[in-house]
Amino acid sequence: MAPRVQLSRRRFLKISAGAAGAAAGFSASGLPASLLGSDGEAGIRTVPTFCDVCFWKCNAVATVRDGRLWKIEGNPDDPLSHGRLCPRGTGGVGAHFDTSRLTAPLVRREKRGEEEWTAVTWDQALDEVAERMLTIRERYGPEAMALFSHGIGGTFLKHAFKAFGTPNLVAPSYAQCRGPRDVGFELTFGEGVSTPERTDIENARCLVLLGSHLGENMHNTQVQEFAEAVGRGATIIVADPRFSVAASKAQHYLPIQPGTDIALLLSWMHVLVTEELYDKEYVAAHGFGFEAFAAEVRRYTPEWAWPRCGIDPQTIRETAREMARQSPATLVHPGRHVTWYGNDAQRSRAIALLNALLGSWGRKGGFYAPSAMDIPEYPVPPYPKSERGKADNPGHRYPFASGTITNGIREATISGEPYPVKGWMVYATNLLQALPNQAETIRAIEALDLLVVVDVIPSEIAGWADVVLPESVYLERYDELNVEWFKQPFVALRQPVVESPADQKPNWWIARELGLRLGLEPFFPWENVEEYLETRLQGAGLSLAEMKEKGVVKGPKPPIYYEEGLPAEFFTPSGKIEFYSTQLAEKGFDPIPRFEPPEEPPPGAFRLLYGRAPVHSFSRTQTNPILSEMMDENEVWLNADVGRRLGLRPRDRVRLRNQDDVVSQPVAVKLTERIRGDCVYMVHGFGQSARGIPAHHRKGASDSHLITRYAVDPLMGGTGMSVNFVTLEAV
Ligand SMILES: Nc1nc2c(c(=O)[nH]1)N[C@H]1C(S)=C(S)[C@@H](COP(=O)(O)OP(=O)(O)OC[C@H]3O[C@@H](n4cnc5c(=O)[nH]c(N)nc54)[C@H](O)[C@@H]3O)O[C@H]1N2
Ligand SMILES: Nc1nc2c(c(=O)[nH]1)N[C@H]1C(S)=C(S)[C@@H](COP(=O)(O)OP(=O)(O)OC[C@H]3O[C@@H](n4cnc5c(=O)[nH]c(N)nc54)[C@H](O)[C@@H]3O)O[C@H]1N2
Ligand code: SF4
Ligand SMILES: [Mo]
């Protein structure tokens, strides 16, 4: 059977590949057959799989030597990694060897949060979880169970929870990460930016980064394409209060005042409109409400923006003209972690509008249209429908929320409104680090009848659980297929490379065993995951044997730009690019983004900013022995002049105190010219407090601990987290 592709998440068109596509699409894996999947010389065995150190899901090939996991490298046939993993992916083997790993299921002995456990068998643990879930369902209904998960490993548990009857399935990647961006773009173009982002950095002649610290943010394909763009002389424009790695590659670095990007964006658009530099043909063909929009942005001169965002008028004009010169191959990057100030969906909409003026949506060097291979789902009965709906957004108070809101579920758990939420299962997400305001998370946990955590180490969130279930790491398990929406459609397999060292189990097994105990047999007709995967793959004319050998199989590539024949369709109410948003106006929001100045830090205090380090992922890699050797604690970046005035010397240890008198662990100060004087910066994920994590892995300070305040986005419920102020105290 020929592979089929799906052309748009919105259209779900299924086309047959045709002979040419089939021949070109099913490329061989690119690896010599002798290297694949079997024991070769000298006890060397290679196994293709895909990475899980972050959610880019690069395809990789792991090598086992004499039965021991040795190394992992990029799969040369992978359209995401092109055969090169990022440092975290390469260090991923450390996850298998991590000495802090959970080894057996645990049941709480003492008070919640005391981290006192009894090791039990899987039967005992799963019987207890099932029994308590059934009690909750009997008393409060199935919706009283919520599942928090992050990553593809959550797929089978999501399935079990849907079958159980709850719609409350949620991930921090929406309301704490990219949700506002997707809403801003949905309101403008009728579609989100999705993941992997549909950014054509590869072909961009001008790349504009607002924050988006590529090079520290290591999302592989983007970083590789960024490096190539720099190499071939593309214009790089970076606005960031901190001189990031990306800024060091830029021709134009704009040290913007934190929280004022909308002012800069409006004035850039002012220049494009008043100097008539925008893509007139594109706007005339596809735009809706342009006149009202143009009238509005005429007010925002670079001279208006200057005192608001700190960027001088000449730089604003020069950079706007350069964007126009390179358009439509000018990509104003939509960002990913965009939950900064609570006005994030509107800031993202301003980014979308700037791209619209440049004609970059649907164009080469701008935003391409992703597609995916059509791999049929495993057939299961329909899920029961909930009468009550989700608990996260009662009365649609966030009218444009297009995903489930983690903090909304947390709020419902505390208040019991719109109905009681009494049990959480938490899979692969450390809610204490991922959600702002730890005290609120703990308050919600204390209101629960049941907290089950599936994790690989005794993490902070596991510390609060009634039952802890130890999972096999990604190198030891199968997972759901990765049917990726990308420039080049492909399907990828994760398969076990080595066995789990102790009594850890994979998520599919946990979900199925729990499902059977919950009376959900019809939803788990397969005996094991191989059977499940084989059925799905055969539905697409593939086989598990082929996938085990190749790891990744590509489908034919459909047109991805308008100039290649992609139809210019916009799934907005007007069917056009909405320069003026009637939807927003109807709900009482600004139909065209407007600037409101952020609250300034009080005298002597600094805004707390945070981001990524190239060798760590969030709070999930600190105990990885390979990655922690490269970086075992974070530091707080402070402007060097300001630091000297405070009497600080490089590497002095300080504590940060926030506006609510929350004080951090001691952390080394990095005095640097590379940051403005009104903010400090630290890498997220450090300073963890779980007792089960050895002390040498608990070093540094936690940004999450200090993020007690957050600003909720009125459009979609995301939590802006860059709204906390800190002072520094020498230790
Ligand atoms: N190594 C590594 N890479 C990762 C991850 C990881 O954990 N580790 N996580 C992945 C995930 S899920 C995500 S969402 C992304 C996150 O990565 P990004 O989407 O790049 O995150 P940002 O928050 O945009 O980036 C932080 C940058 O924004 C700057 N900044 C802060 N405030 C402002 C402001 O008001 N205006 C402007 N213009 N800039 C500001 C900061 O100084 C910092 O340089 O990274 C991905 N890649
Ligand atoms: N303060 C602050 N908050 C943030 C961010 C920030 O930069 N600063 N970033 C935001 C962003 S962009 C995102 S996407 C989210 C990320 O939020 P999360 O995805 O929740 O990130 P982590 O904190 O890494 O939590 C991962 C948890 O999964 C466990 N784990 C790791 N591997 C496995 C596995 O194979 N199986 C199982 N069962 N468990 C595993 C880890 O031990 C850890 O407890 O956080 C958001 N919240
Ligand atoms: S970007 Fe790095 S950590 Fe993320 S999947 Fe790819 S190799 Fe793994
Ligand atoms: Mo994220």
CSV table of C-alpha atoms and ligand atoms in Angstrom, one decimal, residues 150 173 176-178 336-337 612 618, ligand 4:
chain,number,residue,atom,x,y,z
A,150,HIS,CA,3.8,15.8,29.4
A,173,SER,CA,3.0,22.8,27.5
A,176,GLN,CA,2.9,27.4,30.9
A,177,CYS,CA,4.5,27.3,27.5
A,178,ARG,CA,3.2,27.8,24.0
A,336,ARG,CA,7.7,28.8,22.1
A,337,HIS,CA,7.8,29.5,25.8
A,612,ARG,CA,17.4,27.3,29.3
A,618,PHE,CA,13.7,21.8,32.5
B,4,MO,MO,7.9,24.4,26.7
